[in-house]
Amino acid sequence: MNRIAPMGRLLAVAAAASLALTACGGGGDTAEQSASTAPSAETSTAASSAPAAKGDGTLTLGTVLPQTGSLAFLGPPEFAGVDQAVKEINEAGGVLGKPVTKVHTDSGDTTTNIASQSVDKLLTQKADAIIGAASSSVSESIIDKITGAGVVQFSPANTSDKFTTIKDNGLYFRTAPPDKLQGRVLGDLIAADGNDTVGILAMQDSYGSGLADQITKTAEGAGASVVERVDYDPKAADFSADVAKIKAANPKAIVLIGFEEGAKVVAELVKQGLTADKVKWYMVDGNMSNTNYLKMPKGTLKGVKGTIPGAEAPEEFRDKLKKLDSKLDDFTYAAESYDAANLIALAAEAAKDDSGASIAGKLAEVSKGGDKCKSFKECVELLKAGKDIDYDGVSGPVEFDAAGDPSVATIGVYQYGDDNKYASKALEYRTGKIEG
């Protein structure tokens, strides 16, 4: 694993030393389903103390993940992660003595009503927990419908800070850390790379604005100056005026915060002479892709750095997923999706019930404080032996706090090569409990 040079203040913010996380933070039917939710601080107690309606004895997992839209490149690894988990769960005997059922649906993006229609379908099919959406804005649009129905919503990729305090009836959870950590790591990286002037191009939604705010705060705290920030409409047909504003400010570094439309922004940067060999570009998880820039001339993204929350998926795990989908090239949030499905299943086993409220009431318990275990099979055997468990997943330790956020997190720093793909191994990780 190649490592970038020491980053000074970055080490203090996100080093492996313990820090504490408070507020941080983008199909077709099969034989099985999945769902999830995460409690806000003020509602988490209710989920565990209120009497819950019993489930029907069959854990049904639904997914609302992107098959179309601006985050469609994240769909294949997320679906594969869920599929691999369900495969292993059922091979180990299922949940409550029955195979898990899963139903995959499309989330689309905020330009469509696909996600809402998908949720209606999953609720009709009696999903106990729904894994998704990938986009924070899409999740915001469906959280009331899911949690209002008493179903767990569990996102593998939502990073908006809003979900830490959102009203969710104690039913919303996520395996992705909130944006406060990613913004800190990237802001410190930018300053540590010697950039004293920064321009930010951010998509105009809760994800883009939240990350831009945190990057600005961190970079300026480290001595850099944000000389121009443009919050753009991701549905715009043209980004020339937005890029022109950044060019006029003449920054040494440019931060790109967005989704699939980032390819159009990159093309406009090149057109206006702000190429990656002249100005340092930095990206985030929403636009870090191994497929989105392949049609561009070789070297267009060479040297560009970016951050992705979560531990890098191990080779053994990648190999398993490739057996399910041989075309997989991106693995972003695959591990978080896999862990979401496993945690939901283990919570249902611990509760001896598959209802949403029962699952939500046990998710924090199975994620920390007991005997360490790393797979559904290993963990469920401990549960059946009357043990308290602590599931440590492929994406990291997880360990939910009172708001349903992971209290321990990892951020990977990656760099693009001449082939317009980012390195298969992270240049550097920073992990630990995160301060607010």
GROMACS .gro file of N, CA, C and O in nm, residues 44-98:
model
  220
   44SER      N    1  -3.448   0.743   1.961
   44SER     CA    2  -3.390   0.610   1.965
   44SER      C    3  -3.443   0.527   2.081
   44SER      O    4  -3.459   0.406   2.070
   45THR      N    5  -3.472   0.589   2.194
   45THR     CA    6  -3.520   0.514   2.309
   45THR      C    7  -3.657   0.454   2.283
   45THR      O    8  -3.687   0.342   2.322
   46ALA      N    9  -3.740   0.527   2.207
   46ALA     CA   10  -3.875   0.481   2.182
   46ALA      C   11  -3.877   0.349   2.108
   46ALA      O   12  -3.960   0.262   2.135
   47ALA      N   13  -3.783   0.332   2.014
   47ALA     CA   14  -3.783   0.211   1.933
   47ALA      C   15  -3.758   0.089   2.018
   47ALA      O   16  -3.810  -0.019   1.990
   48SER      N   17  -3.677   0.102   2.123
   48SER     CA   18  -3.641  -0.014   2.202
   48SER      C   19  -3.737  -0.037   2.318
   48SER      O   20  -3.746  -0.147   2.371
   49SER      N   21  -3.814   0.067   2.359
   49SER     CA   22  -3.898   0.052   2.477
   49SER      C   23  -4.045   0.032   2.443
   49SER      O   24  -4.119  -0.029   2.520
   50ALA      N   25  -4.093   0.083   2.330
   50ALA     CA   26  -4.234   0.071   2.296
   50ALA      C   27  -4.266  -0.072   2.256
   50ALA      O   28  -4.184  -0.140   2.194
   51PRO      N   29  -4.385  -0.123   2.292
   51PRO     CA   30  -4.422  -0.258   2.250
   51PRO      C   31  -4.432  -0.265   2.099
   51PRO      O   32  -4.489  -0.178   2.036
   52ALA      N   33  -4.375  -0.369   2.042
   52ALA     CA   34  -4.370  -0.379   1.897
   52ALA      C   35  -4.468  -0.483   1.847
   52ALA      O   36  -4.487  -0.587   1.910
   53ALA      N   37  -4.531  -0.453   1.732
   53ALA     CA   38  -4.614  -0.553   1.667
   53ALA      C   39  -4.523  -0.663   1.616
   53ALA      O   40  -4.417  -0.636   1.564
   54LYS      N   41  -4.566  -0.787   1.631
   54LYS     CA   42  -4.484  -0.898   1.589
   54LYS      C   43  -4.479  -0.907   1.437
   54LYS      O   44  -4.576  -0.876   1.368
   55GLY      N   45  -4.363  -0.954   1.386
   55GLY     CA   46  -4.352  -0.977   1.244
   55GLY      C   47  -4.418  -1.107   1.205
   55GLY      O   48  -4.474  -1.179   1.288
   56ASP      N   49  -4.409  -1.139   1.075
   56ASP     CA   50  -4.475  -1.260   1.025
   56ASP      C   51  -4.384  -1.383   1.028
   56ASP      O   52  -4.422  -1.490   0.981
   57GLY      N   53  -4.262  -1.367   1.081
   57GLY     CA   54  -4.171  -1.480   1.093
   57GLY      C   55  -4.076  -1.497   0.977
   57GLY      O   56  -3.984  -1.578   0.983
   58THR      N   57  -4.097  -1.419   0.870
   58THR     CA   58  -4.006  -1.423   0.755
   58THR      C   59  -3.943  -1.285   0.736
   58THR      O   60  -4.015  -1.187   0.714
   59LEU      N   61  -3.812  -1.277   0.748
   59LEU     CA   62  -3.745  -1.148   0.729
   59LEU      C   63  -3.744  -1.114   0.581
   59LEU      O   64  -3.689  -1.187   0.498
   60THR      N   65  -3.808  -1.003   0.548
   60THR     CA   66  -3.815  -0.956   0.410
   60THR      C   67  -3.731  -0.829   0.398
   60THR      O   68  -3.761  -0.728   0.463
   61LEU      N   69  -3.627  -0.835   0.318
   61LEU     CA   70  -3.538  -0.721   0.295
   61LEU      C   71  -3.569  -0.659   0.159
   61LEU      O   72  -3.572  -0.729   0.058
   62GLY      N   73  -3.591  -0.529   0.159
   62GLY     CA   74  -3.607  -0.457   0.033
   62GLY      C   75  -3.487  -0.368   0.010
   62GLY      O   76  -3.420  -0.327   0.105
   63THR      N   77  -3.459  -0.337  -0.114
   63THR     CA   78  -3.356  -0.238  -0.144
   63THR      C   79  -3.415  -0.129  -0.232
   63THR      O   80  -3.497  -0.155  -0.320
   64VAL      N   81  -3.375  -0.006  -0.204
   64VAL     CA   82  -3.406   0.109  -0.290
   64VAL      C   83  -3.272   0.171  -0.324
   64VAL      O   84  -3.222   0.261  -0.255
   65LEU      N   85  -3.209   0.121  -0.428
   65LEU     CA   86  -3.073   0.157  -0.466
   65LEU      C   87  -3.068   0.194  -0.614
   65LEU      O   88  -3.155   0.151  -0.691
   66PRO      N   89  -2.967   0.271  -0.655
   66PRO     CA   90  -2.970   0.329  -0.790
   66PRO      C   91  -2.938   0.231  -0.903
   66PRO      O   92  -2.827   0.184  -0.918
   67GLN      N   93  -3.041   0.202  -0.982
   67GLN     CA   94  -3.022   0.132  -1.108
   67GLN      C   95  -3.017   0.232  -1.223
   67GLN      O   96  -2.962   0.204  -1.329
   68THR      N   97  -3.078   0.349  -1.200
   68THR     CA   98  -3.078   0.458  -1.297
   68THR      C   99  -3.043   0.587  -1.223
   68THR      O  100  -3.040   0.591  -1.101
   69GLY      N  101  -3.018   0.694  -1.299
   69GLY     CA  102  -2.996   0.824  -1.239
   69GLY      C  103  -2.850   0.857  -1.216
   69GLY      O  104  -2.759   0.784  -1.258
   70SER      N  105  -2.826   0.966  -1.145
   70SER     CA  106  -2.692   1.023  -1.134
   70SER      C  107  -2.597   0.944  -1.046
   70SER      O  108  -2.478   0.972  -1.045
   71LEU      N  109  -2.649   0.848  -0.971
   71LEU     CA  110  -2.561   0.762  -0.890
   71LEU      C  111  -2.570   0.616  -0.935
   71LEU      O  112  -2.538   0.525  -0.858
   72ALA      N  113  -2.609   0.594  -1.058
   72ALA     CA  114  -2.628   0.457  -1.107
   72ALA      C  115  -2.500   0.374  -1.098
   72ALA      O  116  -2.506   0.251  -1.083
   73PHE      N  117  -2.383   0.439  -1.103
   73PHE     CA  118  -2.257   0.364  -1.095
   73PHE      C  119  -2.239   0.299  -0.957
   73PHE      O  120  -2.161   0.204  -0.942
   74LEU      N  121  -2.310   0.351  -0.855
   74LEU     CA  122  -2.300   0.293  -0.722
   74LEU      C  123  -2.393   0.172  -0.704
   74LEU      O  124  -2.376   0.094  -0.610
   75GLY      N  125  -2.491   0.157  -0.791
   75GLY     CA  126  -2.587   0.050  -0.777
   75GLY      C  127  -2.527  -0.090  -0.779
   75GLY      O  128  -2.552  -0.170  -0.687
   76PRO      N  129  -2.449  -0.127  -0.882
   76PRO     CA  130  -2.398  -0.264  -0.890
   76PRO      C  131  -2.322  -0.312  -0.766
   76PRO      O  132  -2.351  -0.421  -0.716
   77PRO      N  133  -2.227  -0.234  -0.710
   77PRO     CA  134  -2.161  -0.283  -0.589
   77PRO      C  135  -2.253  -0.292  -0.469
   77PRO      O  136  -2.238  -0.382  -0.385
   78GLU      N  137  -2.349  -0.201  -0.459
   78GLU     CA  138  -2.441  -0.204  -0.345
   78GLU      C  139  -2.534  -0.325  -0.354
   78GLU      O  140  -2.556  -0.397  -0.254
   79PHE      N  141  -2.590  -0.350  -0.472
   79PHE     CA  142  -2.675  -0.468  -0.489
   79PHE      C  143  -2.595  -0.596  -0.463
   79PHE      O  144  -2.643  -0.690  -0.399
   80ALA      N  145  -2.471  -0.600  -0.514
   80ALA     CA  146  -2.388  -0.719  -0.496
   80ALA      C  147  -2.358  -0.743  -0.348
   80ALA      O  148  -2.356  -0.858  -0.302
   81GLY      N  149  -2.334  -0.635  -0.273
   81GLY     CA  150  -2.308  -0.650  -0.131
   81GLY      C  151  -2.426  -0.711  -0.058
   81GLY      O  152  -2.410  -0.801   0.027
   82VAL      N  153  -2.547  -0.663  -0.089
   82VAL     CA  154  -2.668  -0.719  -0.028
   82VAL      C  155  -2.685  -0.865  -0.069
   82VAL      O  156  -2.714  -0.953   0.014
   83ASP      N  157  -2.668  -0.892  -0.198
   83ASP     CA  158  -2.686  -1.029  -0.249
   83ASP      C  159  -2.591  -1.127  -0.181
   83ASP      O  160  -2.629  -1.239  -0.147
   84GLN      N  161  -2.465  -1.086  -0.163
   84GLN     CA  162  -2.367  -1.175  -0.100
   84GLN      C  163  -2.405  -1.202   0.045
   84GLN      O  164  -2.394  -1.316   0.093
   85ALA      N  165  -2.450  -1.099   0.113
   85ALA     CA  166  -2.490  -1.117   0.253
   85ALA      C  167  -2.608  -1.213   0.263
   85ALA      O  168  -2.608  -1.306   0.345
   86VAL      N  169  -2.710  -1.191   0.181
   86VAL     CA  170  -2.829  -1.276   0.187
   86VAL      C  171  -2.794  -1.420   0.152
   86VAL      O  172  -2.845  -1.515   0.212
   87LYS      N  173  -2.705  -1.438   0.054
   87LYS     CA  174  -2.659  -1.572   0.016
   87LYS      C  175  -2.598  -1.643   0.136
   87LYS      O  176  -2.631  -1.759   0.167
   88GLU      N  177  -2.508  -1.573   0.207
   88GLU     CA  178  -2.441  -1.633   0.322
   88GLU      C  179  -2.539  -1.655   0.438
   88GLU      O  180  -2.530  -1.756   0.510
   89ILE      N  181  -2.631  -1.562   0.457
   89ILE     CA  182  -2.730  -1.576   0.564
   89ILE      C  183  -2.814  -1.701   0.542
   89ILE      O  184  -2.837  -1.782   0.633
   90ASN      N  185  -2.862  -1.719   0.420
   90ASN     CA  186  -2.947  -1.834   0.391
   90ASN      C  187  -2.869  -1.965   0.392
   90ASN      O  188  -2.922  -2.069   0.431
   91GLU      N  189  -2.743  -1.959   0.352
   91GLU     CA  190  -2.659  -2.079   0.361
   91GLU      C  191  -2.637  -2.121   0.506
   91GLU      O  192  -2.614  -2.239   0.535
   92ALA      N  193  -2.644  -2.022   0.598
   92ALA     CA  194  -2.626  -2.049   0.741
   92ALA      C  195  -2.757  -2.084   0.810
   92ALA      O  196  -2.761  -2.093   0.933
   93GLY      N  197  -2.864  -2.101   0.734
   93GLY     CA  198  -2.992  -2.140   0.793
   93GLY      C  199  -3.097  -2.033   0.795
   93GLY      O  200  -3.208  -2.054   0.847
   94GLY      N  201  -3.066  -1.914   0.741
   94GLY     CA  202  -3.164  -1.807   0.736
   94GLY      C  203  -3.182  -1.738   0.870
   94GLY      O  204  -3.099  -1.749   0.960
   95VAL      N  205  -3.291  -1.667   0.883
   95VAL     CA  206  -3.324  -1.591   1.004
   95VAL      C  207  -3.452  -1.647   1.064
   95VAL      O  208  -3.551  -1.668   0.993
   96LEU      N  209  -3.450  -1.675   1.192
   96LEU     CA  210  -3.565  -1.731   1.263
   96LEU      C  211  -3.609  -1.862   1.199
   96LEU      O  212  -3.729  -1.895   1.195
   97GLY      N  213  -3.511  -1.935   1.145
   97GLY     CA  214  -3.537  -2.066   1.089
   97GLY      C  215  -3.594  -2.066   0.949
   97GLY      O  216  -3.627  -2.171   0.894
   98LYS      N  217  -3.601  -1.948   0.885
   98LYS     CA  218  -3.655  -1.938   0.749
   98LYS      C  219  -3.560  -1.860   0.659
   98LYS      O  220  -3.489  -1.770   0.706
   0.00000   0.00000   0.00000
